[in-house]
Tab-separated table of C-alpha atoms and ligand atoms in Angstrom:
chain	number	residue	atom	x	y	z
A	1	MET	CA	99.796	-133.347	101.673
A	2	THR	CA	98.947	-136.533	102.223
A	3	ASP	CA	100.491	-138.738	99.276
A	4	ARG	CA	104.118	-140.344	99.713
A	5	LEU	CA	107.013	-139.451	96.943
A	6	SER	CA	106.457	-143.540	95.429
A	7	ALA	CA	106.430	-144.981	92.090
A	8	ALA	CA	102.900	-144.681	92.727
A	9	THR	CA	103.002	-141.057	93.004
A	10	LEU	CA	106.040	-140.698	90.299
A	11	PRO	CA	103.682	-140.032	86.926
A	12	ARG	CA	101.916	-137.001	88.825
A	13	LEU	CA	104.812	-135.127	89.553
A	14	PRO	CA	105.373	-131.622	88.123
A	15	GLN	CA	106.607	-131.883	85.005
A	16	SER	CA	109.480	-129.202	85.872
A	17	VAL	CA	110.526	-132.614	87.443
A	18	ALA	CA	113.012	-135.374	86.109
A	19	THR	CA	112.072	-138.508	86.537
A	20	PRO	CA	113.686	-141.944	85.608
A	21	ALA	CA	113.349	-142.195	82.141
A	22	TYR	CA	113.672	-146.170	82.263
A	23	ASP	CA	111.883	-148.959	83.600
A	24	ARG	CA	112.849	-149.730	87.160
A	25	GLN	CA	111.537	-153.137	87.067
A	26	LYS	CA	113.801	-153.625	84.542
A	27	VAL	CA	117.162	-153.082	86.000
A	28	THR	CA	119.740	-155.233	87.703
A	29	PRO	CA	122.337	-154.833	91.258
A	30	GLY	CA	125.095	-154.331	89.666
A	31	ILE	CA	127.164	-151.579	92.522
A	32	VAL	CA	126.383	-152.420	95.935
A	33	HIS	CA	127.331	-148.769	97.990
A	34	LEU	CA	128.862	-148.961	101.765
A	35	GLY	CA	127.951	-145.888	103.510
A	36	VAL	CA	124.262	-144.457	102.155
A	37	GLY	CA	124.475	-141.034	103.450
A	38	ALA	CA	123.548	-137.792	101.256
A	39	PHE	CA	127.263	-137.582	100.227
A	40	HIS	CA	126.803	-140.837	97.286
A	41	ARG	CA	122.637	-139.795	96.917
A	42	ALA	CA	124.046	-136.984	95.531
A	43	HIS	CA	126.984	-138.126	93.682
A	44	GLN	CA	127.451	-141.542	92.482
A	45	ALA	CA	123.790	-142.349	92.611
A	46	VAL	CA	122.737	-139.604	90.238
A	47	PHE	CA	125.575	-140.852	87.783
A	48	ILE	CA	124.424	-144.275	88.363
A	49	ASP	CA	120.604	-143.278	87.295
A	50	ASP	CA	121.924	-140.956	84.230
A	51	CYS	CA	123.600	-144.021	83.309
A	52	LEU	CA	120.433	-146.421	83.755
A	53	ASN	CA	118.530	-143.311	81.816
A	54	ARG	CA	121.115	-144.235	79.063
A	55	GLY	CA	120.105	-147.702	78.692
A	56	GLU	CA	122.825	-149.570	81.271
A	57	THR	CA	120.353	-151.074	82.983
A	58	GLN	CA	122.473	-153.497	84.640
A	59	TRP	CA	124.253	-151.224	87.282
A	60	GLY	CA	121.411	-150.270	89.796
A	61	ILE	CA	122.527	-150.070	93.146
A	62	VAL	CA	122.062	-151.724	96.354
A	63	ALA	CA	122.976	-149.619	99.142
A	64	ALA	CA	123.825	-150.221	102.650
A	65	SER	CA	124.385	-148.029	105.311
A	66	LEU	CA	126.473	-149.824	108.112
A	67	ARG	CA	125.120	-147.980	111.292
A	68	SER	CA	121.730	-145.754	111.410
A	69	PRO	CA	118.468	-146.768	109.751
A	70	ASP	CA	118.018	-143.427	109.423
A	71	THR	CA	118.356	-143.475	105.164
A	72	ARG	CA	116.932	-146.259	104.966
A	73	ASP	CA	113.572	-145.237	107.100
A	74	ALA	CA	113.688	-142.350	104.952
A	75	ILE	CA	114.181	-143.626	101.777
A	76	GLU	CA	112.123	-147.359	101.065
A	77	PRO	CA	108.434	-145.898	102.029
A	78	GLN	CA	109.446	-144.307	99.338
A	79	ASP	CA	110.911	-146.953	96.728
A	80	ASN	CA	113.971	-145.896	97.205
A	81	LEU	CA	113.052	-142.696	95.410
A	82	TYR	CA	114.221	-139.130	96.395
A	83	THR	CA	114.903	-135.824	95.113
A	84	PHE	CA	118.279	-134.322	93.964
A	85	CYS	CA	118.014	-130.653	94.467
A	86	LEU	CA	120.702	-128.637	92.854
A	87	ARG	CA	120.923	-125.572	94.108
A	88	ASP	CA	122.872	-122.358	93.187
A	89	GLY	CA	121.602	-118.476	94.575
A	90	GLU	CA	117.532	-118.228	93.077
A	91	SER	CA	117.374	-120.907	91.092
A	92	GLU	CA	116.810	-124.846	92.196
A	93	ARG	CA	116.002	-128.099	90.356
A	94	LEU	CA	114.687	-131.180	90.729
A	95	ARG	CA	115.443	-134.297	89.688
A	96	VAL	CA	113.945	-137.771	91.039
A	97	ILE	CA	116.457	-140.347	91.302
A	98	GLY	CA	115.462	-144.106	90.751
A	99	SER	CA	119.382	-146.338	90.760
A	100	ILE	CA	118.924	-146.679	94.312
A	101	LEU	CA	117.117	-150.695	94.808
A	102	GLU	CA	117.345	-151.542	97.458
A	103	THR	CA	118.215	-149.789	101.080
A	104	ILE	CA	120.147	-151.858	103.795
A	105	VAL	CA	120.751	-151.849	107.115
A	106	ALA	CA	123.603	-153.746	107.477
A	107	PRO	CA	123.928	-154.199	111.659
A	108	GLU	CA	120.071	-155.238	111.709
A	109	ASP	CA	120.852	-158.162	108.779
A	110	PRO	CA	124.425	-159.123	108.220
A	111	GLU	CA	123.877	-161.893	106.523
A	112	ARG	CA	121.737	-159.776	103.783
A	113	LEU	CA	124.511	-157.378	102.625
A	114	VAL	CA	127.376	-160.581	102.815
A	115	GLU	CA	124.599	-161.546	100.317
A	116	ARG	CA	123.995	-158.661	97.690
A	117	LEU	CA	127.730	-158.667	98.090
A	118	SER	CA	128.467	-161.890	97.339
A	119	ASP	CA	125.436	-162.154	94.065
A	120	PRO	CA	127.404	-162.559	91.293
A	121	ARG	CA	125.793	-159.609	88.719
A	122	VAL	CA	127.745	-156.971	91.237
A	123	LEU	CA	130.916	-156.202	89.941
A	124	ILE	CA	131.710	-153.121	91.838
A	125	VAL	CA	131.461	-152.231	95.523
A	126	THR	CA	131.694	-148.242	96.058
A	127	LEU	CA	132.231	-146.629	99.402
A	128	THR	CA	131.538	-143.445	101.340
A	129	VAL	CA	132.047	-144.707	104.719
A	130	THR	CA	133.627	-141.452	106.005
A	131	GLU	CA	136.943	-141.097	107.555
A	132	LYS	CA	136.444	-143.006	110.807
A	133	GLY	CA	134.977	-145.597	108.809
A	134	TYR	CA	138.673	-146.957	107.961
A	135	LEU	CA	139.031	-147.234	111.680
A	136	THR	CA	142.213	-146.520	111.043
A	137	ASN	CA	145.128	-144.228	112.272
A	138	LEU	CA	145.481	-141.361	110.550
A	139	ALA	CA	148.627	-140.474	111.286
A	140	SER	CA	150.953	-144.378	111.035
A	141	ARG	CA	148.092	-145.510	108.406
A	142	SER	CA	147.118	-148.476	110.108
A	143	LEU	CA	144.549	-150.336	111.274
A	144	LEU	CA	143.342	-149.494	114.631
A	145	ARG	CA	143.867	-153.579	115.605
A	146	ASP	CA	141.798	-153.513	119.086
A	147	HIS	CA	139.138	-151.305	117.538
A	148	PRO	CA	135.814	-153.191	119.169
A	149	ASP	CA	134.551	-153.626	115.653
A	150	ILE	CA	137.877	-155.346	114.361
A	151	LEU	CA	138.132	-157.595	117.541
A	152	HIS	CA	134.191	-158.522	116.961
A	153	ASP	CA	134.350	-159.028	113.388
A	154	LEU	CA	138.282	-161.620	113.491
A	155	GLU	CA	135.739	-163.671	115.939
A	156	HIS	CA	132.518	-163.466	114.227
A	157	PRO	CA	133.374	-164.134	110.449
A	158	ASP	CA	129.614	-164.619	109.621
A	159	ARG	CA	128.249	-161.449	111.056
A	160	PRO	CA	130.757	-158.654	110.325
A	161	ARG	CA	130.438	-154.900	111.347
A	162	SER	CA	133.317	-153.411	109.898
A	163	ILE	CA	133.718	-153.204	105.658
A	164	PHE	CA	136.797	-155.370	106.552
A	165	GLY	CA	135.515	-158.300	108.299
A	166	PHE	CA	131.966	-157.476	104.779
A	167	ILE	CA	134.699	-157.478	101.874
A	168	LEU	CA	136.708	-160.691	103.725
A	169	ALA	CA	132.820	-162.608	104.093
A	170	ALA	CA	131.990	-161.546	100.303
A	171	THR	CA	135.273	-162.380	98.479
A	172	ARG	CA	134.983	-165.311	100.829
A	173	ARG	CA	131.813	-166.395	99.385
A	174	ARG	CA	131.577	-165.498	95.748
A	175	ARG	CA	135.617	-167.153	95.548
A	176	ALA	CA	133.836	-170.267	96.724
A	177	GLU	CA	131.163	-170.147	94.159
A	178	GLY	CA	133.188	-168.915	91.343
A	179	SER	CA	132.199	-166.097	91.053
A	180	LEU	CA	134.317	-163.093	89.587
A	181	PRO	CA	135.883	-161.120	92.357
A	182	LEU	CA	134.808	-157.424	93.240
A	183	THR	CA	136.240	-154.065	92.060
A	184	LEU	CA	136.476	-151.681	95.542
A	185	LEU	CA	135.623	-147.796	94.457
A	186	SER	CA	136.598	-145.851	97.869
A	187	CYS	CA	135.133	-142.674	97.249
A	188	ASP	CA	136.064	-140.682	100.668
A	189	ASN	CA	137.962	-138.081	101.636
A	190	LEU	CA	141.201	-139.706	101.832
A	191	PRO	CA	144.302	-139.159	100.256
A	192	ALA	CA	145.101	-142.391	98.059
A	193	ASN	CA	142.207	-143.562	98.964
A	194	GLY	CA	142.099	-146.953	97.225
A	195	HIS	CA	145.908	-147.980	98.347
A	196	VAL	CA	144.783	-147.169	101.802
A	197	LEU	CA	141.591	-148.947	101.542
A	198	ARG	CA	143.884	-151.929	99.523
A	199	LYS	CA	146.369	-151.952	102.806
A	200	LEU	CA	143.900	-151.802	105.552
A	201	LEU	CA	141.931	-154.745	104.385
A	202	LEU	CA	145.397	-156.571	103.985
A	203	GLU	CA	146.166	-155.808	107.141
A	204	PHE	CA	142.740	-157.243	108.317
A	205	ALA	CA	143.083	-160.548	106.174
A	206	SER	CA	146.885	-160.940	107.938
A	207	LEU	CA	144.954	-161.306	110.972
A	208	ALA	CA	141.959	-163.183	109.733
A	209	ASP	CA	142.750	-165.640	106.982
A	210	LYS	CA	145.763	-165.118	105.608
A	211	GLU	CA	145.374	-167.303	102.603
A	212	LEU	CA	142.519	-165.067	101.239
A	213	GLY	CA	144.434	-162.153	101.717
A	214	THR	CA	146.967	-163.481	99.399
A	215	PHE	CA	143.948	-164.004	96.933
A	216	ILE	CA	142.927	-159.901	97.256
A	217	GLU	CA	146.673	-158.744	96.979
A	218	THR	CA	146.406	-160.919	93.547
A	219	ASN	CA	143.069	-160.685	92.122
A	220	ILE	CA	141.213	-157.505	93.706
A	221	ALA	CA	141.694	-154.131	92.012
A	222	PHE	CA	141.478	-150.490	94.184
A	223	PRO	CA	141.167	-148.029	92.024
A	224	CYS	CA	141.100	-144.354	93.932
A	225	SER	CA	139.250	-141.375	92.828
A	226	MET	CA	138.271	-138.185	94.383
A	227	VAL	CA	135.009	-136.441	94.602
A	228	ASP	CA	133.947	-133.326	94.216
A	229	ARG	CA	130.283	-132.116	95.630
A	230	ILE	CA	129.375	-129.713	98.351
A	231	VAL	CA	126.257	-131.509	99.816
A	232	PRO	CA	125.008	-129.877	103.284
A	233	ALA	CA	123.127	-131.613	105.566
A	234	THR	CA	119.470	-131.561	104.895
A	235	THR	CA	117.614	-129.789	107.110
A	236	ASP	CA	113.876	-130.013	107.467
A	237	LYS	CA	113.176	-126.433	105.824
A	238	ASP	CA	114.118	-128.430	102.618
A	239	ARG	CA	112.490	-131.501	102.890
A	240	ASP	CA	109.371	-129.011	103.220
A	241	ALA	CA	110.670	-126.801	100.217
A	242	VAL	CA	111.257	-130.008	98.516
A	243	SER	CA	107.647	-131.789	99.776
A	244	ALA	CA	105.600	-128.723	98.417
A	245	ALA	CA	107.310	-128.227	94.847
A	246	LEU	CA	106.481	-132.184	94.447
A	247	GLY	CA	103.212	-132.263	95.655
A	248	ALA	CA	104.063	-135.437	97.774
A	249	ARG	CA	106.253	-136.216	100.593
A	250	ASP	CA	109.968	-136.518	100.525
A	251	ALA	CA	111.580	-137.604	103.953
A	252	TRP	CA	114.572	-137.492	102.833
A	253	PRO	CA	115.936	-134.875	99.452
A	254	VAL	CA	119.510	-134.240	99.191
A	255	VAL	CA	119.976	-130.583	98.364
A	256	ALA	CA	123.784	-129.226	96.506
A	257	GLU	CA	125.517	-127.477	94.349
A	258	PRO	CA	125.953	-127.428	90.594
A	259	TYR	CA	129.220	-128.334	90.227
A	260	PHE	CA	131.134	-131.289	90.555
A	261	ARG	CA	133.809	-132.970	89.863
A	262	PHE	CA	134.688	-137.206	89.887
A	263	VAL	CA	137.906	-138.345	88.666
A	264	ILE	CA	138.270	-141.681	88.904
A	265	GLU	CA	141.746	-144.447	88.771
A	266	ASP	CA	140.584	-146.251	85.394
A	267	ASN	CA	140.934	-149.565	86.425
A	268	PHE	CA	138.365	-151.912	86.340
A	269	PRO	CA	139.383	-155.514	85.896
A	270	HIS	CA	135.888	-156.696	85.135
A	271	GLY	CA	134.009	-153.787	83.662
A	272	ARG	CA	132.153	-150.938	85.125
A	273	PRO	CA	129.933	-148.001	83.848
A	274	ALA	CA	129.989	-145.218	81.143
A	275	LEU	CA	130.163	-142.466	83.490
A	276	GLU	CA	132.609	-140.139	81.099
A	277	LYS	CA	128.946	-140.367	79.659
A	278	SER	CA	128.406	-137.822	82.194
A	279	GLY	CA	131.351	-135.940	82.297
A	280	VAL	CA	132.881	-138.132	85.136
A	281	GLU	CA	136.916	-138.227	83.956
A	282	PHE	CA	138.658	-141.959	83.656
A	283	VAL	CA	142.896	-141.082	84.346
A	284	GLY	CA	145.495	-142.969	84.915
A	285	ASN	CA	146.504	-141.260	88.175
A	286	VAL	CA	144.417	-139.302	90.362
A	287	GLU	CA	146.880	-138.060	92.357
A	288	PRO	CA	147.135	-134.797	91.639
A	289	TYR	CA	143.461	-133.917	90.799
A	290	GLU	CA	143.192	-135.259	95.262
A	291	HIS	CA	145.830	-133.448	96.734
A	292	MET	CA	144.336	-130.224	95.341
A	293	LYS	CA	140.823	-130.673	95.875
A	294	LEU	CA	141.881	-132.027	99.136
A	295	ARG	CA	143.987	-129.697	100.531
A	296	MET	CA	142.656	-127.015	98.629
A	297	LEU	CA	139.035	-127.093	98.777
A	298	ASN	CA	138.763	-129.659	102.308
A	299	GLY	CA	141.789	-128.267	103.730
A	300	SER	CA	140.303	-124.378	104.054
A	301	HIS	CA	137.162	-125.501	104.443
A	302	SER	CA	137.964	-126.563	108.316
A	303	ALA	CA	139.781	-123.677	108.722
A	304	ILE	CA	136.838	-122.038	107.814
A	305	ALA	CA	134.156	-123.995	109.973
A	306	ALA	CA	136.414	-123.720	112.812
A	307	ILE	CA	136.589	-119.986	112.430
A	308	GLY	CA	132.433	-120.309	112.249
A	309	GLN	CA	132.628	-122.440	115.737
A	310	ILE	CA	135.014	-120.079	117.230
A	311	ALA	CA	133.450	-116.862	116.033
A	312	GLY	CA	129.377	-117.930	115.917
A	313	LEU	CA	129.386	-118.143	112.024
A	314	PRO	CA	126.677	-121.239	111.401
A	315	THR	CA	127.143	-121.088	108.002
A	316	VAL	CA	130.354	-121.150	105.024
A	317	ALA	CA	128.636	-118.331	103.570
A	318	ASP	CA	128.030	-116.472	106.757
A	319	ALA	CA	132.526	-117.003	107.711
A	320	TRP	CA	133.103	-116.314	103.227
A	321	ALA	CA	131.315	-112.754	103.843
A	322	GLU	CA	134.513	-111.594	106.178
A	323	THR	CA	137.164	-110.195	104.950
A	324	PRO	CA	140.063	-111.354	106.746
A	325	VAL	CA	138.432	-114.997	106.734
A	326	ARG	CA	138.955	-114.695	102.337
A	327	ASP	CA	141.520	-112.704	103.310
A	328	PHE	CA	143.457	-115.484	105.581
A	329	ILE	CA	142.121	-118.431	103.394
A	330	ASP	CA	143.980	-116.792	100.393
A	331	ALA	CA	146.841	-116.879	102.242
A	332	TYR	CA	146.450	-120.429	103.342
A	333	TRP	CA	145.983	-121.176	99.456
A	334	ARG	CA	149.530	-119.742	98.549
A	335	GLU	CA	150.910	-121.719	101.077
A	336	ILE	CA	149.396	-124.792	99.899
A	337	ASP	CA	149.604	-124.130	96.077
A	338	ARG	CA	153.708	-125.200	96.632
A	339	THR	CA	152.500	-129.084	97.476
A	340	LEU	CA	150.295	-128.946	93.826
A	341	ASP	CA	151.250	-131.125	91.588
A	342	PRO	CA	151.825	-128.860	88.076
A	343	ALA	CA	149.838	-130.873	85.855
A	344	VAL	CA	147.028	-129.524	88.219
A	345	ASP	CA	145.595	-125.587	87.894
A	346	GLY	CA	145.654	-124.856	91.496
A	347	ALA	CA	144.830	-121.086	90.078
A	348	GLU	CA	141.336	-121.915	88.172
A	349	PHE	CA	139.765	-123.856	91.373
A	350	VAL	CA	140.678	-121.731	94.085
A	351	ALA	CA	138.602	-118.727	91.486
A	352	GLY	CA	135.927	-121.988	91.415
A	353	LEU	CA	136.239	-121.659	95.396
A	354	ARG	CA	135.887	-118.597	95.882
A	355	GLU	CA	132.075	-118.670	93.923
A	356	ARG	CA	131.474	-122.337	95.541
A	357	PHE	CA	132.090	-121.223	98.973
A	358	ALA	CA	129.768	-117.586	98.541
A	359	ASN	CA	127.334	-120.027	97.331
A	360	PRO	CA	124.268	-118.525	100.171
A	361	SER	CA	121.348	-120.964	99.381
A	362	LEU	CA	123.250	-123.648	100.403
A	363	GLN	CA	123.191	-123.073	103.864
A	364	HIS	CA	126.314	-125.272	104.370
A	365	LYS	CA	126.907	-125.436	108.367
A	366	THR	CA	130.595	-125.077	109.538
A	367	MET	CA	129.409	-127.587	112.380
A	368	GLN	CA	129.055	-129.724	109.361
A	369	ILE	CA	132.316	-129.630	108.272
A	370	ALA	CA	133.967	-129.081	111.768
A	371	SER	CA	132.615	-132.792	113.236
A	372	ASP	CA	134.736	-135.661	113.154
A	373	ALA	CA	137.618	-133.021	112.213
A	374	SER	CA	140.236	-134.978	114.494
A	375	GLN	CA	140.201	-137.387	111.684
A	376	LYS	CA	140.223	-134.786	108.434
A	377	VAL	CA	142.979	-132.277	109.882
A	378	PRO	CA	145.545	-135.055	110.177
A	379	LEU	CA	144.871	-136.138	106.155
A	380	ARG	CA	143.714	-132.007	104.882
A	381	ILE	CA	146.119	-130.229	106.328
A	382	LEU	CA	148.945	-132.099	108.481
A	383	ALA	CA	150.061	-133.451	105.535
A	384	PRO	CA	150.729	-130.807	103.305
A	385	LEU	CA	152.011	-128.831	106.083
A	386	ARG	CA	154.096	-131.858	106.613
A	387	GLU	CA	155.688	-131.562	103.049
A	388	LEU	CA	155.863	-127.800	103.520
A	389	LEU	CA	158.092	-127.985	106.227
A	390	GLU	CA	160.169	-130.713	105.442
A	391	GLU	CA	161.288	-127.947	102.041
A	392	LYS	CA	160.928	-124.651	104.973
A	393	ALA	CA	158.725	-123.538	102.841
A	394	GLU	CA	156.026	-120.431	104.140
A	395	SER	CA	153.713	-122.709	106.160
A	396	ARG	CA	152.265	-119.858	108.436
A	397	ALA	CA	149.035	-119.860	107.505
A	398	VAL	CA	148.587	-123.514	107.543
A	399	ILE	CA	149.880	-124.051	110.864
A	400	PHE	CA	147.329	-121.186	112.303
A	401	ALA	CA	144.650	-123.213	110.723
A	402	VAL	CA	145.534	-125.758	113.448
A	403	ALA	CA	145.487	-123.343	115.517
A	404	LEU	CA	142.062	-122.836	114.636
A	405	TRP	CA	141.008	-126.380	114.375
A	406	ILE	CA	142.522	-126.193	118.382
A	407	ARG	CA	140.747	-123.325	119.943
A	408	SER	CA	137.511	-125.062	118.426
A	409	CYS	CA	137.585	-128.033	120.597
A	410	ALA	CA	136.365	-125.309	123.569
A	411	ASP	CA	133.605	-126.039	124.839
A	412	MET	CA	132.384	-122.381	124.327
A	413	ASP	CA	132.650	-120.117	121.430
A	414	GLU	CA	133.998	-116.496	122.144
A	415	LYS	CA	130.433	-115.113	122.471
A	416	GLY	CA	129.901	-117.921	125.458
A	417	GLN	CA	127.852	-120.028	123.366
A	418	PRO	CA	128.134	-123.623	123.910
A	419	ILE	CA	130.713	-125.198	120.839
A	420	THR	CA	129.118	-128.529	120.211
A	421	ILE	CA	131.073	-130.355	117.272
A	422	LEU	CA	130.049	-134.564	116.757
A	423	ASP	CA	133.943	-135.943	116.949
A	424	PRO	CA	134.133	-139.401	118.878
A	425	ALA	CA	137.095	-140.193	118.094
A	426	PHE	CA	138.247	-136.615	119.619
A	427	LYS	CA	136.022	-137.371	122.694
A	428	GLU	CA	137.732	-140.419	123.889
A	429	TRP	CA	140.104	-138.442	124.736
A	430	ASP	CA	140.564	-136.399	127.868
A	431	ALA	CA	140.834	-132.825	126.470
A	432	PRO	CA	142.140	-129.983	128.161
A	433	ASP	CA	140.343	-127.264	129.750
A	434	GLN	CA	140.659	-124.400	127.428
A	435	LEU	CA	139.269	-121.603	129.951
A	436	THR	CA	141.490	-122.209	132.333
A	437	MET	CA	144.630	-124.145	131.425
A	438	SER	CA	147.382	-121.730	129.748
A	439	PRO	CA	147.798	-121.243	126.308
A	440	ASP	CA	151.319	-123.273	125.986
A	441	ALA	CA	150.067	-125.433	128.034
A	442	VAL	CA	146.663	-126.536	125.733
A	443	VAL	CA	149.019	-127.632	122.968
A	444	ASP	CA	151.329	-128.731	125.242
A	445	ARG	CA	148.441	-131.014	125.386
A	446	PHE	CA	147.025	-131.259	121.852
A	447	LEU	CA	150.590	-132.719	120.840
A	448	THR	CA	149.694	-135.311	123.266
A	449	PHE	CA	146.914	-135.945	121.191
A	450	GLY	CA	148.688	-138.751	118.958
A	451	ARG	CA	146.448	-140.075	116.685
A	452	THR	CA	146.145	-136.988	114.958
A	453	PHE	CA	149.553	-134.982	115.324
A	454	GLY	CA	151.255	-138.626	114.791
A	455	GLU	CA	154.940	-138.631	116.533
A	456	ASP	CA	157.204	-136.520	114.238
A	457	LEU	CA	155.306	-133.217	114.472
A	458	PRO	CA	155.430	-132.414	118.031
A	459	GLU	CA	159.446	-133.326	117.349
A	460	ASN	CA	159.462	-130.058	115.196
A	461	GLU	CA	160.964	-126.666	116.608
A	462	THR	CA	159.659	-124.444	114.032
A	463	PHE	CA	156.526	-126.169	114.011
A	464	VAL	CA	155.945	-126.020	117.918
A	465	SER	CA	156.856	-122.717	118.398
A	466	THR	CA	154.598	-121.296	115.254
A	467	LEU	CA	151.635	-123.123	116.653
A	468	LYS	CA	151.818	-121.771	119.640
A	469	ALA	CA	152.198	-118.183	119.193
A	470	ALA	CA	148.911	-118.821	117.006
A	471	TYR	CA	147.077	-120.000	119.855
A	472	ARG	CA	147.966	-117.507	122.069
A	473	ASN	CA	147.318	-114.869	119.692
A	474	ILE	CA	143.473	-116.338	119.315
A	475	ARG	CA	142.724	-116.857	122.482
A	476	GLU	CA	143.692	-113.164	123.389
A	477	ASN	CA	142.510	-111.817	120.275
A	478	GLY	CA	139.269	-114.114	119.116
A	479	ALA	CA	139.417	-115.637	116.013
A	480	LEU	CA	139.341	-112.615	113.724
A	481	GLY	CA	140.946	-110.034	116.002
A	482	ALA	CA	144.109	-112.797	115.861
A	483	ILE	CA	143.431	-113.414	111.682
A	484	GLY	CA	143.753	-109.656	111.429
A	485	LYS	CA	147.046	-109.639	113.437
A	486	PHE	CA	148.341	-112.349	111.545
A	487	LEU	CA	147.893	-110.588	108.545
A	488	LYS	CA	149.398	-108.177	109.150
A	489	SER	CA	152.530	-109.606	110.389
B	501	CS2	C1	133.928	-131.296	103.805
B	501	CS2	C2	133.357	-132.222	102.781
B	501	CS2	O1	132.513	-131.594	106.087
B	501	CS2	C3	133.311	-131.918	104.924
B	501	CS2	O2	134.455	-132.225	105.753
B	501	CS2	O3	134.872	-130.246	103.550
B	501	CS2	O4	132.339	-133.042	102.496
B	501	CS2	C4	133.001	-131.367	101.267
B	501	CS2	O5	132.306	-130.270	101.388
B	501	CS2	C5	133.075	-131.876	99.973
B	501	CS2	O6	134.613	-133.097	100.059
B	501	CS2	C6	133.210	-131.337	99.170
B	501	CS2	O7	133.669	-132.214	97.567
């Protein structure tokens, strides 16, 4: 197969593949997206493609990566086109997405990104930079002021590296040029993501440019949002299968489940695309939805990921096929349910999750979810746990999940195979050797990892003693054996 997916090959694709129904030459940029990974390309870029299909041609996307050139290298030679593949059981639907007009790799040319962010036609910046992109201590929710990128951006405001440096540089320029202020829409899995982004940006501005900070405080909107769709990392097998179906090579298609939910706080003072026409929900307060999703889905995802790492179960569907895992996650959900707002239907959500986790065609790797866990666990597991502990409510299953995470940070799984989780923040820390140290000593050492546990949890006796018992159980009986014992106790 020699042809590459591109504007030229679009007309030759099979009829069954949906393609942009609009003239891409007439689309103008209205959004800059920071963090152009698979997540963005299976969410916002798809809904914006819908808007463009409906004729709202002013909302094209300029997509930037703040680190790696991989996505740009794959899709730029394809005129920034790529295939979105919806996969459920045996069925598969393919659609070529045309909403990304340009891809930028920020470290190669920071000025180009500042320029795009300063384009007066651009009104919205969306972000999926993952937890670690916010350069924050997640326990205290404050900026990592000594992070090399923050220090660099304070020193070199015209050649930024961090999201904060870029936003500040663009806001300064837009203000000087009399352009409308940007609206900043975080789509990351952080509780109250808009508020967090605002707080951190203002903290950065207080160090970099106080006056601009005051301007941002009064002029920039930071709507919160909740995004939900499972998007496994694309594999070579996916690339080959999609390319074969297209009859043209796509270097980086994205694969996702059919389910999605995108709830956004309706706070766009300078306009927004009519995403509601694609099923996106605009509400006054996102928190009830975000708590439900982050605590029920992401929290249990991290527990399943840890089990997968310890017991050698490569995908979520593999882990979900194990009865003890399903029973344990049920117990986990029962405890977490108490922390949800009564306005949302936790039971209905959980019924959907059971089916989504069982979807075998997704091949969602437990290792993918386990990556960066030290940054995820505080938000999705420890935050609701604090509420349960405060109320003295049942929290054994949630604490057990924390013990599973600790065990999954060991170098070896229970079959003697190496565990290689990507978690740079954790790797910088001097983690204890779980194979030689006593179980209680391992837990004591982990509790000194303040960026995850904060200062309060290590002081909570119920938490510490329950955690130690759970971790001992896992060390003695292996993940599934320990779960069995836990469920009987
Ligand atoms: C997952 C999420 O990798 C992870 O941490 O829990 O990416 C999850 O698949 C999405 O949030 C689902 O909406």
